[in-house]
Short mmCIF file of C-alpha atoms in Angstrom, two decimals:
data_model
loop_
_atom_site.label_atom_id
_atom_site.label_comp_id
_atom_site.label_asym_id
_atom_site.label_seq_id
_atom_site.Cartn_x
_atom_site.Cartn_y
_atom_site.Cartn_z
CA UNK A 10 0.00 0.00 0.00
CA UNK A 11 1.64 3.51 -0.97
CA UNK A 12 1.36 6.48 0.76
CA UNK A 13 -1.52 7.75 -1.43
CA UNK A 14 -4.05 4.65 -0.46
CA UNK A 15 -2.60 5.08 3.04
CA UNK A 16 -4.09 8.29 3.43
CA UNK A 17 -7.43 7.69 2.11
CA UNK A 18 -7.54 5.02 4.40
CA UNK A 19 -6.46 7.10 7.24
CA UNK A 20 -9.55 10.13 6.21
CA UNK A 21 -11.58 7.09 6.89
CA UNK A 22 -10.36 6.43 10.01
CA UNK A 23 -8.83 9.90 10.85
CA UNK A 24 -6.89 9.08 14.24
CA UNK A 25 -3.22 7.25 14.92
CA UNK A 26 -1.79 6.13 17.71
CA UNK A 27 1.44 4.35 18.60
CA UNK A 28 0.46 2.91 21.67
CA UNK A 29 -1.25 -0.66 22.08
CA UNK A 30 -2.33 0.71 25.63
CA UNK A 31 -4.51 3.65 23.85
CA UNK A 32 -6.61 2.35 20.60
CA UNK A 33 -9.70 4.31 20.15
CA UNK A 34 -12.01 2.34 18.68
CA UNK A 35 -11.34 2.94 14.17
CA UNK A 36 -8.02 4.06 14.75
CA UNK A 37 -4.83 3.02 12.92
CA UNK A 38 -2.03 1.20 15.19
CA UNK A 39 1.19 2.27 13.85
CA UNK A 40 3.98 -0.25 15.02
CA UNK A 41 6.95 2.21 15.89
CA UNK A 42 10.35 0.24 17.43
CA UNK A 43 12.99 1.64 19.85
CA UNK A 44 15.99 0.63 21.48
CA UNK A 45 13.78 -1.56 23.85
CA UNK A 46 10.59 -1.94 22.67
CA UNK A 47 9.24 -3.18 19.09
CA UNK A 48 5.53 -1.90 18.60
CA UNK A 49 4.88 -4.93 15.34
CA UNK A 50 4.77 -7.30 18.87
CA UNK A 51 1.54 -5.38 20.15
CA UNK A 52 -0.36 -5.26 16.44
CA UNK A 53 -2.98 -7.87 17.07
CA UNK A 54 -3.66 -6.80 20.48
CA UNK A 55 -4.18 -3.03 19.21
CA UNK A 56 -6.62 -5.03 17.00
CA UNK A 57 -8.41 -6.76 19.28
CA UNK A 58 -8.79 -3.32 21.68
CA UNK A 59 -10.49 -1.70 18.41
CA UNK A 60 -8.12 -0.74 16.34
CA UNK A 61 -9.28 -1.22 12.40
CA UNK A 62 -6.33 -1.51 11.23
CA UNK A 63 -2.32 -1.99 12.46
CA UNK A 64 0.74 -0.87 9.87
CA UNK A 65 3.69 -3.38 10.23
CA UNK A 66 7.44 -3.30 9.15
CA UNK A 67 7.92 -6.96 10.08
CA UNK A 68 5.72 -9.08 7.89
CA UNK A 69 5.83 -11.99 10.74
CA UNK A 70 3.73 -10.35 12.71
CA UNK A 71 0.80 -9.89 9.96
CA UNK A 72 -1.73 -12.58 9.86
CA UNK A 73 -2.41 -14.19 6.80
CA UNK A 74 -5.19 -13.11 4.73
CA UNK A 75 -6.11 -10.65 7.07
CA UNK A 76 -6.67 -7.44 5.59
CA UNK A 77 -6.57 -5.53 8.78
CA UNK A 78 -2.67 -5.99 8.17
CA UNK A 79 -0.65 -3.40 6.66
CA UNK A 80 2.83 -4.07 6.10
CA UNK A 81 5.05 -1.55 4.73
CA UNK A 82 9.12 -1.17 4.96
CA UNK A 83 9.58 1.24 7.68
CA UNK A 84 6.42 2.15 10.09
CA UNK A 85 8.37 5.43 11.54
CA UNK A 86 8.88 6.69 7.49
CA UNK A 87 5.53 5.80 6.88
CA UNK A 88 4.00 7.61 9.79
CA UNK A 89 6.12 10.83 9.07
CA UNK A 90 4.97 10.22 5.37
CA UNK A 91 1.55 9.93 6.46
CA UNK A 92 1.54 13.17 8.26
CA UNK A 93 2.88 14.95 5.35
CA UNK A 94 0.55 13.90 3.06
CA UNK A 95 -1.96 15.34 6.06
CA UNK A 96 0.18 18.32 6.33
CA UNK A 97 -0.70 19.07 2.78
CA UNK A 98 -3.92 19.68 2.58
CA UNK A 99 -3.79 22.78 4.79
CA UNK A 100 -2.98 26.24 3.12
CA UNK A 101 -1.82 27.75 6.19
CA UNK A 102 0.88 29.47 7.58
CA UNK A 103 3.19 27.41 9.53
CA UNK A 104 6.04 28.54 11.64
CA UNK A 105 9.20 26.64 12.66
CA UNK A 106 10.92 26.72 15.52
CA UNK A 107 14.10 25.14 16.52
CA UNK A 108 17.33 26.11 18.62
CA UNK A 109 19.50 25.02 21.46
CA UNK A 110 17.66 26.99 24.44
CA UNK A 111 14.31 28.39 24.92
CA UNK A 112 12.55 26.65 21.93
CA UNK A 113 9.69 25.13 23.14
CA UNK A 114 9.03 28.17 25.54
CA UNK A 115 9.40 30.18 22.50
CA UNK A 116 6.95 28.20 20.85
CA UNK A 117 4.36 28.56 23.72
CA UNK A 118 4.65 32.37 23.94
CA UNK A 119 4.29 32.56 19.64
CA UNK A 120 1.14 30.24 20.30
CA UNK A 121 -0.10 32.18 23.21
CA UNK A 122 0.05 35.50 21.33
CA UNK A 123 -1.58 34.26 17.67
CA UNK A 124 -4.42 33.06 19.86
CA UNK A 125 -5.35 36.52 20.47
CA UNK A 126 -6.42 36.62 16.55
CA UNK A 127 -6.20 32.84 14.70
CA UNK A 128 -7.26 29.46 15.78
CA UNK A 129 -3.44 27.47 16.98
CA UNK A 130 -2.33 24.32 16.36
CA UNK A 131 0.88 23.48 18.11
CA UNK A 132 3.62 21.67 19.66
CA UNK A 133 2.18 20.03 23.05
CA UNK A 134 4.88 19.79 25.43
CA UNK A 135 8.13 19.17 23.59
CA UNK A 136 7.22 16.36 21.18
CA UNK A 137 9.52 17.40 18.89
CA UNK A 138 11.38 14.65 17.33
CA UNK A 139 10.57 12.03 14.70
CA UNK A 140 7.95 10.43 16.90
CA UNK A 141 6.40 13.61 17.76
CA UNK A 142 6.49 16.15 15.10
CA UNK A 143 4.29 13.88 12.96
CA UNK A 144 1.79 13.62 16.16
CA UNK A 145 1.65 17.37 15.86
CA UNK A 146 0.62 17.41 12.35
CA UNK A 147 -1.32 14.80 12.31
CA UNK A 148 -3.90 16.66 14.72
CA UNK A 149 -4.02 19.60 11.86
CA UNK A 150 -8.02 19.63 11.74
CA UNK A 151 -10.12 22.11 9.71
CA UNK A 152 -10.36 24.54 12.48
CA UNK A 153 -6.97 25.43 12.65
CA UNK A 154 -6.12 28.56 10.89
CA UNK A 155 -1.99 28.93 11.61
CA UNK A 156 0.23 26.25 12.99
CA UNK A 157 3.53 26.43 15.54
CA UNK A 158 5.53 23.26 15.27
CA UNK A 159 8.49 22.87 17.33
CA UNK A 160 11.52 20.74 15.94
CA UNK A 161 14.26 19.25 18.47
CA UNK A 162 18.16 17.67 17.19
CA UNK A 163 20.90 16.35 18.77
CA UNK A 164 22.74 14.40 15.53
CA UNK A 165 23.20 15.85 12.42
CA UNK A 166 20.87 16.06 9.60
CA UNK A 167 17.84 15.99 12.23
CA UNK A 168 16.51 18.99 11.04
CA UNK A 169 16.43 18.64 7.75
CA UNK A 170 14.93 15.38 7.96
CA UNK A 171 12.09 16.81 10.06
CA UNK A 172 11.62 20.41 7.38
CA UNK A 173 11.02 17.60 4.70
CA UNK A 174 7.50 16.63 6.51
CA UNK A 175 6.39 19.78 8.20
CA UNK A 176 7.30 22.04 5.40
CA UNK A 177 7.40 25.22 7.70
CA UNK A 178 6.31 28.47 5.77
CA UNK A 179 8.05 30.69 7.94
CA UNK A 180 10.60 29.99 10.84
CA UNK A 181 13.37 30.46 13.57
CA UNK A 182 16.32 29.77 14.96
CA UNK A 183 15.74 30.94 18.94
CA UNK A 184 19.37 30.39 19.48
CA UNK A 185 22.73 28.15 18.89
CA UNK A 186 24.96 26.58 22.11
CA UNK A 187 26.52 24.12 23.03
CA UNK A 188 24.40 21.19 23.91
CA UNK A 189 24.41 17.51 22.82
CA UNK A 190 28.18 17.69 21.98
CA UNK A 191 27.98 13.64 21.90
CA UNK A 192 25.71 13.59 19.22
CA UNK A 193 26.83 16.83 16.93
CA UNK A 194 30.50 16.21 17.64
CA UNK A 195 31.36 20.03 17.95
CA UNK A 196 29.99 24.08 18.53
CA UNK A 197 29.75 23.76 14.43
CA UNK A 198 27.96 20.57 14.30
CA UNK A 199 25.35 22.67 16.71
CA UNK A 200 25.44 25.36 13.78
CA UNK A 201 25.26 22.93 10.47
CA UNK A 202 22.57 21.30 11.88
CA UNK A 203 20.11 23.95 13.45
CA UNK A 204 20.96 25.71 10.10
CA UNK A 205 19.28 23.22 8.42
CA UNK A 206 16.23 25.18 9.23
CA UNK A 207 17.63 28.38 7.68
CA UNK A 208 18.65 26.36 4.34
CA UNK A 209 15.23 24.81 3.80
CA UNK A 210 13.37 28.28 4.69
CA UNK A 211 15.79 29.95 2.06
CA UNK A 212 15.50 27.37 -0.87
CA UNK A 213 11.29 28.09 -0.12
CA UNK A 214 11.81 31.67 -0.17
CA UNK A 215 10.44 31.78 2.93
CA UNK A 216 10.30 34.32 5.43
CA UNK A 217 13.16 34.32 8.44
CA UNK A 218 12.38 35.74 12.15
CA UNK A 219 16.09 36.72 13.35
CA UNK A 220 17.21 37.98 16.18
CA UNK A 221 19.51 40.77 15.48
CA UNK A 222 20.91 40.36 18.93
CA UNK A 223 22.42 37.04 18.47
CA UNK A 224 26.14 37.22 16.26
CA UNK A 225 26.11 33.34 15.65
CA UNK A 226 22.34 33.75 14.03
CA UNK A 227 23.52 36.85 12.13
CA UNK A 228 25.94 35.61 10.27
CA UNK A 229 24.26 32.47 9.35
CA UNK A 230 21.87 34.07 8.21
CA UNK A 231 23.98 36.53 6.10
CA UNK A 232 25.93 33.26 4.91
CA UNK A 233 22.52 32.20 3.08
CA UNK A 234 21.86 35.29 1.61
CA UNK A 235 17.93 35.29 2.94
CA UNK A 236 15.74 38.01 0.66
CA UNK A 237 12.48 38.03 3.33
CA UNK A 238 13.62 38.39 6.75
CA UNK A 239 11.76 40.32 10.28
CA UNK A 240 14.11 41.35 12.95
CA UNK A 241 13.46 41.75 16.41
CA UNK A 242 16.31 42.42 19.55
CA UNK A 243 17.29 45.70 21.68
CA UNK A 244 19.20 47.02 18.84
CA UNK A 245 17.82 50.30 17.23
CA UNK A 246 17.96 48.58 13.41
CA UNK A 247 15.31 45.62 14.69
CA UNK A 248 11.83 45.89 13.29
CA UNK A 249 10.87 44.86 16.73
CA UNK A 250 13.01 46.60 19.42
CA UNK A 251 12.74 45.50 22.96
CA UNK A 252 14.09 47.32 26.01
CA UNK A 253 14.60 45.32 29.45
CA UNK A 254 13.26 47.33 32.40
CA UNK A 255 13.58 44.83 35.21
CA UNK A 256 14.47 41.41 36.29
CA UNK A 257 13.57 40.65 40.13
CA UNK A 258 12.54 38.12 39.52
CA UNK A 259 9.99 38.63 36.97
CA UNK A 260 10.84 39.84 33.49
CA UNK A 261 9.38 43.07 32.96
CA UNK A 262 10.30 44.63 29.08
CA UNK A 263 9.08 47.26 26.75
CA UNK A 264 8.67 46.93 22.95
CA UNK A 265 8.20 48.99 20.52
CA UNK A 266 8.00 48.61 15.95
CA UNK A 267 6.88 50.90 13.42
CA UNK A 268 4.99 54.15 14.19
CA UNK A 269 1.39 52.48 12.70
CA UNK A 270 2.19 49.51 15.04
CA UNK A 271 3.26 50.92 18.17
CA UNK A 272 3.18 54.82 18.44
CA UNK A 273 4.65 54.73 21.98
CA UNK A 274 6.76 51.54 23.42
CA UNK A 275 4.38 49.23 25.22
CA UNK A 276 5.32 47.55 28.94
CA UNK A 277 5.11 44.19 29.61
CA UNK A 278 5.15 42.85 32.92
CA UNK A 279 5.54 39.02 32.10
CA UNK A 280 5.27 35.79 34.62
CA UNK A 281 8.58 34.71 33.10
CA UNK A 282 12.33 34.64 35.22
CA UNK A 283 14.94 35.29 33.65
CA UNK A 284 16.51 38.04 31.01
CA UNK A 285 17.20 35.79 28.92
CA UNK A 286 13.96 35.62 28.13
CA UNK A 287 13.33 39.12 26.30
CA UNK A 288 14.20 37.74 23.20
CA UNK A 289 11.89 34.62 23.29
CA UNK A 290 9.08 37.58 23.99
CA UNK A 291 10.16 39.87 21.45
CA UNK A 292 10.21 36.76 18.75
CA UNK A 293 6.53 36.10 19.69
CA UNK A 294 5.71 40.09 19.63
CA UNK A 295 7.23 39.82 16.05
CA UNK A 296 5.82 36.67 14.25
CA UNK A 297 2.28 38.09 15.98
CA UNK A 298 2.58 41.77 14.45
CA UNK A 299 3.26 39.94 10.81
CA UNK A 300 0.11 38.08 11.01
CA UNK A 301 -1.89 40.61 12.12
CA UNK A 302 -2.29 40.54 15.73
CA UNK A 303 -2.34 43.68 17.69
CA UNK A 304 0.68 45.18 19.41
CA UNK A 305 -1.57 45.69 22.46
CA UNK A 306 -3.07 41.83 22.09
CA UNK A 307 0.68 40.75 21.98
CA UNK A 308 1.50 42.43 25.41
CA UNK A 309 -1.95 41.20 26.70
CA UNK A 310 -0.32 37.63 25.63
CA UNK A 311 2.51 37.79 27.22
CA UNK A 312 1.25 39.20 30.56
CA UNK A 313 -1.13 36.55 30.97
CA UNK A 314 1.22 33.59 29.72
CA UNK A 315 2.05 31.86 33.03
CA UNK A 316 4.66 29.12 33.03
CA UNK A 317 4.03 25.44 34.58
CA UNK A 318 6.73 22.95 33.02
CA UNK A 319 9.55 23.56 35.15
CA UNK A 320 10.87 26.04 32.74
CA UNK A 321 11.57 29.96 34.25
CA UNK A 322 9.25 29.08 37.08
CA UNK A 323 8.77 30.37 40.02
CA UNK A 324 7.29 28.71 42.75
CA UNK A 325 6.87 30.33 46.40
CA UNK A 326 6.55 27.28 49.05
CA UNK A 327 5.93 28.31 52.90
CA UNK A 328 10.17 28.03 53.46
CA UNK A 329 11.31 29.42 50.51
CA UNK A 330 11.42 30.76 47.21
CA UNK A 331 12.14 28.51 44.17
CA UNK A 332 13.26 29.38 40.57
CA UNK A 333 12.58 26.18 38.86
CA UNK A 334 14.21 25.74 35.56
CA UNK A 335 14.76 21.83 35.47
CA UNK A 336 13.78 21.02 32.38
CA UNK A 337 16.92 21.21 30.21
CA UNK A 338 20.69 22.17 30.92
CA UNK A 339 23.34 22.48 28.63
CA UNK A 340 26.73 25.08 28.90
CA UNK A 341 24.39 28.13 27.76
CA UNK A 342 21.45 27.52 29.50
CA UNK A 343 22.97 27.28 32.72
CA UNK A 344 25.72 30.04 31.85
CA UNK A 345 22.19 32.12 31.18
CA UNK A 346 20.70 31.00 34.91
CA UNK A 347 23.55 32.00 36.91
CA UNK A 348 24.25 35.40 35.58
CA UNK A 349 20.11 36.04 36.16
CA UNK A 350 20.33 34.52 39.13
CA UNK A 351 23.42 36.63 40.10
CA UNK A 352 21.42 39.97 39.52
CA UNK A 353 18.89 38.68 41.26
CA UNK A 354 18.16 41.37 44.65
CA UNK A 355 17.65 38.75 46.94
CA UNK A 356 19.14 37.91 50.33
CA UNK A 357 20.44 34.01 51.38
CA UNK A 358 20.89 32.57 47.78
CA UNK A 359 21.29 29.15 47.31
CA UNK A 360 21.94 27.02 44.15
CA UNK A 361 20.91 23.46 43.48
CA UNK A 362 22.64 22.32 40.26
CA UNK A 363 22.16 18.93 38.16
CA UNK A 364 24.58 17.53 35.50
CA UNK A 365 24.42 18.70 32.01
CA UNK A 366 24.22 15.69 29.66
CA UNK A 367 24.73 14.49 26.68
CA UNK A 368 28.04 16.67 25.88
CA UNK A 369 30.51 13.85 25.38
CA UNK A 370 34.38 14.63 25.70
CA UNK A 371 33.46 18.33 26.45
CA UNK A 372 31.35 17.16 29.69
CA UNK A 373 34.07 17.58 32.31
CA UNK A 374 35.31 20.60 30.89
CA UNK A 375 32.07 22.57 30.12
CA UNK A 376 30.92 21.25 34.14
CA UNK A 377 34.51 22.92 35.56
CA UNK A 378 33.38 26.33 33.61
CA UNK A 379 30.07 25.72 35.52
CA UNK A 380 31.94 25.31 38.73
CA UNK A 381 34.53 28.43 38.32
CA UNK A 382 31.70 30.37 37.42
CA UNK A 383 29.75 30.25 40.21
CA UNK A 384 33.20 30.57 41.99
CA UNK A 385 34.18 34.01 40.24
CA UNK A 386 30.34 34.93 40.80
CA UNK A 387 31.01 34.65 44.24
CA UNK A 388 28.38 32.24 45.04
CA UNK A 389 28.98 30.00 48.39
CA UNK A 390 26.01 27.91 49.17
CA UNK A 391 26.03 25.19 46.24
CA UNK A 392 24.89 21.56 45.94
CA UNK A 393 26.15 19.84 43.11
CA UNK A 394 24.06 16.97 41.90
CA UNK A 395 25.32 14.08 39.91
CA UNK A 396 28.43 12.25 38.38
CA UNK A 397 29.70 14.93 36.09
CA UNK A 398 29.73 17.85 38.79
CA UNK A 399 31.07 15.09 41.72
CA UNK A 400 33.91 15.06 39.09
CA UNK A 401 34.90 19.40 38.95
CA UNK A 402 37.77 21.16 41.35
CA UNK A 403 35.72 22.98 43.75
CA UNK A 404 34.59 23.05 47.85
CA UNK A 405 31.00 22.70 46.73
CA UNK A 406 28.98 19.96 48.38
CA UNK A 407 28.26 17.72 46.18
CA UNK A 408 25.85 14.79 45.96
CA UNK A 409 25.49 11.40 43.96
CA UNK A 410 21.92 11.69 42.76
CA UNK A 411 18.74 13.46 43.83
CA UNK A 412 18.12 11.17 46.49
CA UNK A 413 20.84 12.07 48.32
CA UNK A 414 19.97 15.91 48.20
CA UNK A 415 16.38 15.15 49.49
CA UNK A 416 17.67 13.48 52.84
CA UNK A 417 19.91 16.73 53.07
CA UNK A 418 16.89 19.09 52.63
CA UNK A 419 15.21 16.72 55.09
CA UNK A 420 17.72 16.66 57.59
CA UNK A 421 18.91 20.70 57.25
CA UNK A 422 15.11 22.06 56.39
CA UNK A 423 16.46 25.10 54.41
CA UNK A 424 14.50 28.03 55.36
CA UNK A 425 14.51 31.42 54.17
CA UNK A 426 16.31 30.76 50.75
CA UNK A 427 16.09 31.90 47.17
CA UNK A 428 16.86 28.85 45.42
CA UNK A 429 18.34 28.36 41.74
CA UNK A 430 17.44 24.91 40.82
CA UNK A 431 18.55 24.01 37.46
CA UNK A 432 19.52 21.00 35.84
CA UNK A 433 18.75 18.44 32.68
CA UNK A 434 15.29 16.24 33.14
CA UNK A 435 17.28 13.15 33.98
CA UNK A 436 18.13 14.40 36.70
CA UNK A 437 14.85 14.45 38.28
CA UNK A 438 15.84 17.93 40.33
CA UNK A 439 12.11 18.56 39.77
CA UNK A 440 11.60 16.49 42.28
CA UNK A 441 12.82 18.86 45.07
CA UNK A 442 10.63 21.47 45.33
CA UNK A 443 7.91 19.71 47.05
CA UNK A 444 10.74 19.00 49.91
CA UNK A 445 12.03 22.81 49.93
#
């Protein structure tokens, strides 16, 4: 069966899933494999839940005659095939997003503020890989009048595999660091591959967001020669020129564009932590002027946009006061965290800190810049969480796992503190604020 019968088949029975635990009754199984599970196992008991039909890559696990069977070569090339094909028959606008840090916050402030004028599709939480990207498209539905997709890497060539299906009509780069070293090999690996955006967005003619604040962004996109591109940043040449007022703890900014747009600069008072931020605002106050939305409806967005993923967070317990960005770390992000943190006006700072992963031979390097960082900062009451940081030159305390930190909190009861926790997911430092 090509990809063409496929997706007649699938307007007849319009919903996917992946999961043998989940089939709504008409829905297509799709038998996806990882490193330790194989989804063609679980086809005839998505059947038997009520599942019309299951799409196989190993023919062994097809019954015989049974037309409920669809075997094709690859199940994950079919599925982001068959979300193409889906993709396709919507003539809408659809923005791209990708970068090192701040992506899939990016993405919810750019969502937050077209919802003042458009009905959004986007990314849900950060299912932006090969698994999830198709998800996202594949819930593209009549309704929706402008689409935010989110696109993760961390090897080479990611990107431009993922451009192929969601054919962005516009896009972004939020920013380029250094994170999953293991899998990009170097800074310039990082570049090449996030850049993969910027070549498919060029060979569409398609229109570029940019921040003219970010060098590294600048000249890439200067190397590709783009024709259609929107600026935003604090410098005077951006179409969209943002101005920070205050960081303590909350992000508070003004913006301002053209004279039609904005006549006088505009104050936003955001939920957000952290400076590093602004940008990530001013790209949503940017895509959201070019399609229309109001420069007042934009600041309305991002005043009301409260985050509650353990990204910028802040969370007030009855001992202390947490800024919760546990989520993701990599050598920017947390380079980002400490120097807001360190401006911070706040009395009895403390910093809980989890290992950055994924950054290969760089990893005990890039966690000893971490360590003489906070060192040079000044900083004196640190945990260190995790193999990696156990591993740097410093007097920090330093702990195994996460474990070990909450029988610390439990035995010293920290009170009084304004805690930095930051960290990457695996290392479950999300976990501590119910202790703290």
């Amino acid at each position: 069966m090509n990809i063409k019968e496929l997706y007649a088949l699938y307007q007849q029975h319009p919903c996917v899933t992946t999961d043998s635990r989940n089939c709504p009754a008409g829905s297509i199984f799709l038998a996806l494999k990882g490193a330790s599970f194989n989804g063609n196992k679980f086809a005839a008991q998505a059947l038997e839940k009520g599942c019309s039909y299951a799409v196989v890559d190993e023919p062994q696990w097809a019954v015989a005659g049974d037309a409920r069977y669809i075997v094709v070569d690859d199940a994950l090339t079919t599925y982001k095939e068959l979300a193409r094909a889906h993709r396709r028959q919507f003539d809408i606008p659809v923005i791209g997003i990708t970068g090192t840090n701040g992506k899939t916050t990016t993405k919810e402030l750019v969502s937050a503020v077209l919802a003042k004028k458009y009905r959004v599709l986007h990314t849900e939480a950060n299912y932006n890989n090969d698994v999830g990207v198709p998800k996202t498209l594949l819930r593209l539905t009549k309704e929706h009048e402008i689409a935010v997709v989110e696109m993760g890497a961390s090897h080479p060539g990611d990107i431009e595999r993922l451009v192929k299906y969601v054919e962005p009509t516009c896009g972004m780069i939020t920013n380029v660091g250094r994170a999953h070293l293991e899998g990009f090999g170097s800074f310039e690996g990082v570049k090449r591959t996030k850049g993969e955006l910027y070549d498919f967005l060029r060979a569409s003619d398609a229109l570029l967001f940019l921040n003219e604040d970010d060098n590294n962004l600048m000249e890439m996109a200067k190397e590709r020669q783009f024709d259609r591109i929107a600026t935003y940043g604090t410098e005077p040449t951006a179409d969209v020129r943002g101005s920070l007022l205050a960081c303590d703890p909350f992000l508070s900014f003004s913006f301002q564009a053209n004279a039609a747009l904005t006549p006088q600069p505009l104050e936003v008072h955001s939920q957000l932590i952290g400076a590093y931020n602004m940008s990530n605002m001013l790209a949503a106050v940017a895509i959201g002027l070019h399609f229309g939305v109001t420069a007042r409806d934009a600041a309305d967005a991002l005043r009301e946009y409260k985050p509650s993923n353990n990204r910028s967070q802040l969370t007030v317990t009855e001992h202390n006061r947490l800024i919760v960005d546990a989520y993701n770390a990599n050598p920017s992000s947390m380079a980002a965290a400490i120097e807001n943190f360190r401006l911070m006006q706040a009395e009895h700072k403390m910093a809980i800190l989890g290992d950055m992963r994924e950054l290969g031979e760089a990893s005990a390097v890039e966690h000893q810049h971490v360590v003489d960082l906070l060192e040079r900062y000044g900083f004196k009451d640190v945990w260190l969480v995790g193999p990696e940081f156990s591993a740097t030159k410093t007097n920090y305390r330093k702990f195994h796992d996460v474990e070990e930190v909450r029988k610390a909190i439990a035995k010293e009861q920290p009170t009084d503190r304004t805690i930095l926790i930051k960290g990457s997911n695996g290392d479950h430092l999300f976990e501590l604020p119910e202790s703290l």
